Amino acid sequence: MGCYRLKPSDRRDPESYKTRRGKVGGFEDYLSLSEIEELTRRMNETLSPIYGYGD
């Protein structure tokens, strides 16, 4: 019995795996500039500065 949770939904599509490449800044390949700006704004407004998000 293998680990069914980590199986891709479509083995022919590398994007269907549960994990991504782990590339620094890789989210830029998936999100638009406006989405990144919105998420950065939300992080800056809601997360503790101790984490350093949005810097």
Coordinates of C-alpha atoms in Angstrom, one line a residue:
M1 CA 0.0 0.0 0.0
G2 CA 1.7 3.2 -1.2
C3 CA 1.1 6.8 0.0
Y4 CA -2.0 7.7 -2.0
R5 CA -2.1 11.2 -0.7
L6 CA 1.0 12.3 -2.7
K7 CA -0.1 10.8 -6.0
P8 CA -0.8 13.3 -8.8
S9 CA -4.3 13.6 -10.0
D10 CA -3.0 13.3 -13.6
R11 CA 0.4 11.6 -13.9
R12 CA 0.9 13.2 -17.4
D13 CA 0.6 16.7 -15.9
P14 CA 3.6 17.6 -13.7
E15 CA 1.6 20.5 -12.2
S16 CA -0.9 18.1 -10.6
Y17 CA 1.6 16.8 -8.0
K18 CA 1.0 17.9 -4.4
T19 CA 4.4 19.7 -4.3
R20 CA 6.1 22.2 -6.6
R21 CA 9.7 22.7 -7.7
G22 CA 10.9 24.5 -4.6
K23 CA 12.4 27.3 -6.7
V24 CA 12.9 30.5 -4.8
G25 CA 10.4 33.0 -6.1
G26 CA 8.6 30.2 -8.1
F27 CA 5.2 31.7 -7.1
E28 CA 5.9 34.3 -9.8
D29 CA 5.4 31.6 -12.4
Y30 CA 1.9 31.1 -11.2
L31 CA 0.6 34.5 -9.9
S32 CA 0.1 37.8 -11.8
L33 CA 1.8 40.9 -10.6
S34 CA -1.5 42.2 -9.2
E35 CA -2.1 39.0 -7.2
I36 CA 1.4 39.2 -5.8
E37 CA 0.9 42.8 -4.8
E38 CA -2.4 42.0 -3.1
L39 CA -1.0 39.1 -1.2
T40 CA 2.0 41.1 -0.1
R41 CA -0.4 43.9 1.1
R42 CA -2.4 41.4 3.1
M43 CA 0.7 39.8 4.6
N44 CA 2.0 43.2 5.7
E45 CA -1.3 44.2 7.2
T46 CA -2.0 40.9 9.1
L47 CA 1.1 39.0 9.9
S48 CA 3.5 39.9 12.7
P49 CA 6.6 41.8 11.5
I50 CA 8.7 39.2 13.3
Y51 CA 8.4 36.9 10.3
G52 CA 9.8 39.4 7.8
Y53 CA 7.2 38.8 5.1
G54 CA 6.9 41.4 2.4
D55 CA 10.4 42.7 2.8

